[in-house]
Every structure is written in structure tokens, then in C-alpha cells.
Short mmCIF file of C-alpha atoms and ligand atoms in Angstrom, two decimals:
data_model
loop_
_atom_site.label_atom_id
_atom_site.label_comp_id
_atom_site.label_asym_id
_atom_site.label_seq_id
_atom_site.Cartn_x
_atom_site.Cartn_y
_atom_site.Cartn_z
CA UNK C 1051 103.21 -92.46 19.22
CA UNK C 1052 102.21 -91.62 22.79
CA UNK C 1053 103.70 -93.40 25.80
CA UNK C 1054 100.92 -95.16 27.76
CA UNK C 1055 101.36 -93.10 30.90
CA UNK C 1056 97.68 -93.53 31.85
CA UNK C 1057 97.36 -97.26 31.17
CA UNK C 1058 94.71 -98.81 33.40
CA UNK C 1059 93.40 -95.44 34.61
CA UNK C 1060 89.82 -94.23 34.31
CA UNK C 1061 89.59 -90.59 33.34
CA UNK C 1062 86.42 -88.49 33.45
CA UNK C 1063 86.47 -85.24 31.45
CA UNK C 1064 83.87 -82.48 31.14
CA UNK C 1065 84.02 -80.39 27.99
CA UNK C 1066 82.22 -77.71 26.02
CA UNK C 1067 79.77 -75.12 27.24
CA UNK C 1068 76.51 -75.71 29.06
CA UNK C 1069 73.29 -74.14 27.84
CA UNK C 1070 70.60 -72.80 30.14
CA UNK C 1071 67.17 -72.50 28.61
CA UNK C 1072 65.20 -69.28 28.59
CA UNK C 1073 62.50 -70.93 26.46
CA UNK C 1074 62.56 -73.78 23.91
CA UNK C 1075 64.42 -71.68 21.33
CA UNK C 1076 66.58 -69.37 23.46
CA UNK C 1077 69.50 -70.15 25.76
CA UNK C 1078 72.14 -68.50 27.87
CA UNK C 1079 75.53 -70.07 27.44
CA UNK C 1080 79.27 -69.65 27.80
CA UNK C 1081 81.61 -69.28 24.84
CA UNK C 1082 83.44 -72.57 24.43
CA UNK C 1083 84.17 -74.58 21.30
CA UNK C 1084 85.01 -77.69 23.30
CA UNK C 1085 88.34 -78.05 21.48
CA UNK C 1086 90.53 -78.08 24.57
CA UNK C 1087 88.41 -80.62 26.46
CA UNK C 1088 88.09 -82.87 23.41
CA UNK C 1089 91.84 -82.69 22.78
CA UNK C 1090 92.51 -83.64 26.41
CA UNK C 1091 90.05 -86.55 26.24
CA UNK C 1092 91.75 -87.78 23.08
CA UNK C 1093 95.25 -87.36 24.54
CA UNK C 1094 94.19 -89.30 27.66
CA UNK C 1095 92.87 -92.12 25.45
CA UNK C 1096 96.13 -92.13 23.46
CA UNK C 1097 97.96 -92.35 26.78
CA UNK C 1098 96.13 -95.59 27.53
CA UNK C 1099 93.27 -94.37 29.74
CA UNK C 1100 89.66 -95.50 29.70
CA UNK C 1101 88.08 -92.11 29.00
CA UNK C 1102 84.51 -90.97 29.55
CA UNK C 1103 83.56 -87.47 28.54
CA UNK C 1104 80.49 -85.56 29.67
CA UNK C 1105 80.01 -82.91 27.02
CA UNK C 1106 77.83 -79.89 26.59
CA UNK C 1107 76.67 -78.97 23.07
CA UNK C 1108 79.59 -78.64 20.62
CA UNK C 1109 80.04 -79.11 16.88
CA UNK C 1110 82.85 -81.62 17.42
CA UNK C 1111 82.73 -85.38 16.77
CA UNK C 1112 83.61 -87.54 19.79
CA UNK C 1113 87.34 -88.32 19.80
CA UNK C 1114 88.26 -91.84 18.68
CA UNK C 1115 88.03 -94.34 21.54
CA UNK C 1116 86.34 -91.93 23.96
CA UNK C 1117 82.86 -92.59 25.36
CA UNK C 1118 80.66 -89.52 25.44
CA UNK C 1119 77.56 -88.62 27.42
CA UNK C 1120 75.82 -85.59 25.92
CA UNK C 1121 74.18 -83.04 28.18
CA UNK C 1122 72.78 -79.57 27.73
CA UNK C 1123 72.47 -77.78 31.06
CA UNK C 1124 74.83 -77.48 34.03
CA UNK C 1125 72.39 -79.40 36.20
CA UNK C 1126 72.36 -82.27 33.67
CA UNK C 1127 76.17 -82.18 33.58
CA UNK C 1128 76.24 -82.24 37.37
CA UNK C 1129 73.97 -85.29 37.47
CA UNK C 1130 75.97 -87.20 34.85
CA UNK C 1131 79.30 -86.40 36.50
CA UNK C 1132 78.16 -87.29 40.03
CA UNK C 1133 76.87 -90.64 38.73
CA UNK C 1134 80.30 -91.44 37.26
CA UNK C 1135 82.78 -89.69 39.56
CA UNK C 1136 83.23 -92.52 42.05
CA UNK C 1137 84.46 -94.77 39.23
CA UNK C 1138 87.14 -92.34 38.02
CA UNK C 1139 90.78 -92.14 39.05
CA UNK C 1140 91.18 -88.68 37.56
CA UNK C 1141 88.60 -85.95 36.90
CA UNK C 1142 89.54 -83.19 34.45
CA UNK C 1143 86.99 -80.39 34.54
CA UNK C 1144 87.39 -78.45 31.30
CA UNK C 1145 83.75 -77.52 30.65
CA UNK C 1146 82.73 -73.87 30.67
CA UNK C 1147 79.83 -74.42 33.03
CA UNK C 1148 77.19 -71.71 33.26
CA UNK C 1149 77.15 -70.25 36.75
CA UNK C 1150 73.41 -69.66 36.78
CA UNK C 1151 70.24 -71.12 35.32
CA UNK C 1152 66.97 -69.35 34.57
CA UNK C 1153 64.41 -70.07 37.27
CA UNK C 1154 61.47 -68.70 35.32
CA UNK C 1155 62.30 -70.44 32.00
CA UNK C 1156 59.22 -70.82 29.81
CA UNK C 1157 57.91 -74.03 28.24
CA UNK C 1158 56.51 -71.95 25.39
CA UNK C 1159 58.44 -69.58 23.18
CA UNK C 1160 58.25 -66.12 24.70
CA UNK C 1161 56.42 -63.77 22.38
CA UNK C 1162 57.11 -60.13 21.83
CA UNK C 1163 54.53 -57.94 23.48
CA UNK C 1164 52.90 -54.96 21.71
CA UNK C 1165 55.03 -52.55 23.74
CA UNK C 1166 58.15 -54.67 23.03
CA UNK C 1167 59.01 -54.96 26.74
CA UNK C 1168 61.90 -57.38 27.29
CA UNK C 1169 61.27 -60.36 29.59
CA UNK C 1170 62.60 -60.35 33.16
CA UNK C 1171 64.76 -63.35 33.85
CA UNK C 1172 65.37 -64.69 37.33
CA UNK C 1173 68.55 -66.63 37.98
CA UNK C 1174 69.63 -69.19 40.55
CA UNK C 1175 73.16 -70.57 40.98
CA UNK C 1176 74.16 -73.89 39.39
CA UNK C 1177 76.01 -76.52 41.41
CA UNK C 1178 79.81 -76.20 41.30
CA UNK C 1179 80.57 -79.62 39.82
CA UNK C 1180 84.33 -79.46 40.26
CA UNK C 1181 84.18 -78.31 43.89
CA UNK C 1182 81.70 -81.07 44.68
CA UNK C 1183 83.79 -83.82 43.06
CA UNK C 1184 86.93 -82.47 44.74
CA UNK C 1185 85.11 -82.71 48.08
CA UNK C 1186 84.16 -86.40 47.68
CA UNK C 1187 85.74 -88.79 50.13
CA UNK C 1188 87.57 -91.35 47.95
CA UNK C 1189 86.86 -89.20 44.90
CA UNK C 1190 89.11 -88.89 41.87
CA UNK C 1191 92.24 -86.76 41.68
CA UNK C 1192 90.94 -83.45 40.26
CA UNK C 1193 92.20 -80.96 37.72
CA UNK C 1194 90.37 -77.66 37.19
CA UNK C 1195 90.52 -75.04 34.49
CA UNK C 1196 90.17 -71.28 34.70
CA UNK C 1197 89.67 -68.90 31.81
CA UNK C 1198 90.26 -65.38 33.05
CA UNK C 1199 90.29 -62.04 31.29
CA UNK C 1200 92.82 -60.39 33.62
CA UNK C 1201 95.03 -61.06 36.67
CA UNK C 1202 95.31 -64.70 35.68
CA UNK C 1203 97.77 -65.69 38.43
CA UNK C 1204 95.84 -64.13 41.27
CA UNK C 1205 92.43 -65.43 40.19
CA UNK C 1206 93.64 -68.88 39.22
CA UNK C 1207 95.53 -69.54 42.43
CA UNK C 1208 92.56 -68.33 44.51
CA UNK C 1209 90.23 -70.54 42.48
CA UNK C 1210 92.48 -73.57 42.94
CA UNK C 1211 92.34 -73.14 46.69
CA UNK C 1212 88.62 -72.39 46.80
CA UNK C 1213 87.75 -75.48 44.76
CA UNK C 1214 90.19 -77.64 46.69
CA UNK C 1215 92.03 -79.10 43.69
CA UNK C 1216 95.74 -79.98 43.51
CA UNK C 1217 96.17 -78.71 39.95
CA UNK C 1218 94.45 -75.88 38.12
CA UNK C 1219 95.15 -74.96 34.51
CA UNK C 1220 94.76 -71.30 33.63
CA UNK C 1221 94.56 -69.41 30.40
CA UNK C 1222 93.57 -65.96 29.28
CA UNK C 1223 90.07 -66.19 27.84
CA UNK C 1224 90.52 -63.64 25.09
CA UNK C 1225 93.54 -65.58 23.75
CA UNK C 1226 91.93 -68.97 23.72
CA UNK C 1227 88.39 -68.68 22.36
CA UNK C 1228 87.89 -70.40 19.03
CA UNK C 1229 91.59 -70.44 18.11
CA UNK C 1230 93.82 -73.49 17.71
CA UNK C 1231 96.81 -72.39 19.81
CA UNK C 1232 96.86 -72.04 23.57
CA UNK C 1233 99.24 -70.79 26.28
CA UNK C 1234 98.48 -72.65 29.47
CA UNK C 1235 99.74 -71.87 32.94
CA UNK C 1236 99.75 -74.61 35.58
CA UNK C 1237 99.01 -73.70 39.20
CA UNK C 1238 99.76 -75.99 42.12
CA UNK C 1239 100.54 -75.58 45.80
CA UNK C 1240 104.09 -74.48 44.92
CA UNK C 1241 103.17 -71.74 42.45
CA UNK C 1242 102.84 -71.26 38.70
CA UNK C 1243 104.49 -72.86 35.70
CA UNK C 1244 103.90 -71.42 32.20
CA UNK C 1245 103.74 -73.96 29.41
CA UNK C 1246 104.94 -72.86 25.96
CA UNK C 1247 102.36 -71.76 23.39
CA UNK C 1248 101.29 -74.93 21.60
CA UNK C 1249 98.46 -76.18 19.43
CA UNK C 1250 95.55 -77.36 21.59
CA UNK C 1251 96.43 -80.94 20.56
CA UNK C 1252 100.08 -80.66 21.65
CA UNK C 1253 99.16 -78.75 24.81
CA UNK C 1254 96.68 -81.52 25.65
CA UNK C 1255 99.36 -84.19 25.24
CA UNK C 1256 101.80 -82.27 27.39
CA UNK C 1257 99.12 -81.66 30.01
CA UNK C 1258 98.16 -85.33 30.09
CA UNK C 1259 101.82 -86.20 30.66
CA UNK C 1260 101.96 -83.78 33.61
CA UNK C 1261 98.64 -85.02 35.02
CA UNK C 1262 99.76 -88.67 34.82
CA UNK C 1263 103.00 -87.84 36.60
CA UNK C 1264 101.34 -85.85 39.37
CA UNK C 1265 98.51 -88.29 39.85
CA UNK C 1266 101.04 -91.11 40.22
CA UNK C 1267 103.05 -89.06 42.71
CA UNK C 1268 99.88 -88.41 44.76
CA UNK C 1269 99.16 -92.12 45.21
CA UNK C 1270 100.20 -93.71 48.51
O1 LIG T 2652 84.32 -70.87 38.99
P1 LIG T 2652 84.81 -71.01 37.60
O2 LIG T 2652 83.73 -71.30 36.61
O3 LIG T 2652 85.67 -69.92 37.10
O4 LIG T 2652 85.75 -72.29 37.69
C1 LIG T 2652 86.25 -72.95 36.56
C2 LIG T 2652 86.46 -74.42 36.86
O5 LIG T 2652 85.39 -74.96 37.63
C3 LIG T 2652 86.49 -75.25 35.61
O6 LIG T 2652 87.29 -76.39 35.85
C4 LIG T 2652 85.03 -75.61 35.43
O7 LIG T 2652 84.88 -76.78 34.64
C5 LIG T 2652 84.59 -75.84 36.86
N1 LIG T 2652 83.18 -75.51 37.16
C6 LIG T 2652 82.28 -76.52 37.50
N2 LIG T 2652 80.98 -76.21 37.82
C7 LIG T 2652 80.56 -74.93 37.83
C8 LIG T 2652 81.45 -73.89 37.49
C9 LIG T 2652 82.75 -74.23 37.15
O8 LIG T 2652 82.67 -77.69 37.49
N3 LIG T 2652 79.30 -74.65 38.14
#
């Protein structure tokens, strides 16, 4: 049984990877199973929130009670999130959003050439969804995530400040991909707090408890 610490709150969560098309059958993506984001969406629902998830492609079923909008690319995720953000009290940005999309993506499947020359791809940056939501006047209270491969504290704290979010959740990417346990570190304006290693479900519940507490404390 979960205490209803988010009763009456609207929570918007992004989860999963985004996929950027090269052609109709090939994509560039980030490694993300979606497990953490889905577990957080579920934990927020169990805590009494009205939860809407914007999800990139994953193999997971939508958590019970959670509404889901499915998207593929970062630009689609951006559009869906910006259409919903003003209605949310809390935005939890868990998705592993691709930083770039392919400008010269092809509508037809690229064929191998006789000399087997690889295609040249041109990239352009995707919108930073979290930074944009965090910058909204009257926007939701924002939580970011950072998966790093080294120097977690340094990168995560810098990212929190750059994106302008009160709380950023860090983890080491190589420890977290496609496994069920996770060791999260919380970063706020006072510093870092390491959570114990927990299953993604338990970590999500603990995180939701922390988010509810901090969101409440931030309200006038
Ligand atoms: O910049 P980086 O991708 O490392 O930042 C991670 C955080 O920013 C995550 O919360 C992720 O969901 C969010 N993000 C985003 N839009 C992007 C890139 C990252 O919302 N284009």
C-alpha cells in the first residue's frame, strides 16, 4: 500500500528512448528499456496522481492507471510534451532523448551501391525538452535525469544548473541499462544524496516520495 502523497496532482512523465529515422527501416536511437520511467509513472499513479506519460518506443505495456501518448522521434516527443506541460504540476523527464536527428533522412530505403559506399548522414540538434519546460513561466516543477558513464557528480550537477531544474536524478549508465536494480543519486542546490541500490520499482516509489515532498515544499 502506497500513501497518497500525490493525491490531486497532475504528473507528466517522459520515458523510453526516442528514435530518429535514417530511412523507413533504419533508425538512430539511445539505449533505454523504459523501465525506470514506467516504474516512476506507476509509482506516481499509486501515490494518487493523475499521470500522463509520453513514451518513445519500448516493449513495455502501459502501467495500470497511466495514460500514454506514444511517440517515436524527439521532435514528436517535444510536441506532445509542450502541448501538455501547462496542465502538469510536476514534470519528470526520464526519457533518453536523442540529441540529434538526421536532416537528410530518406523516404525510401537506402540501397547499397555497387562500390558499397556508406551513406553520409547530416545531423541537426533536437530541442531540449526538459530545458524548455523548465523555462516556462507557470510551468510544472521539473525533475531531470542524467545517465553518465563517468564523473557522475560533476556532470550531473552541471546539467542540473544548465537545465534550470531543482532536482536531477543521476545514475551511471553502464550500471543501469537493461538491469532491474538501480543506484540513484539525487542532486539539488545543496549537493548530492545517494539512494541505496534498489529494484527499479522500489527506487521509483522512494523517488516519488521525495518528489512529492520537495514539490510540496516548493509551493508558496
Ligand atoms: O542533456 P542530457 O540528455 O544528458 O540530459 C538528460 C535530461 O534531459 C533527461 O532528463 C532527459 O529526459 C532530458 N532531455 C530532454 N530533451 C533532450 C535531451 C535531454 O528532455 N533533447
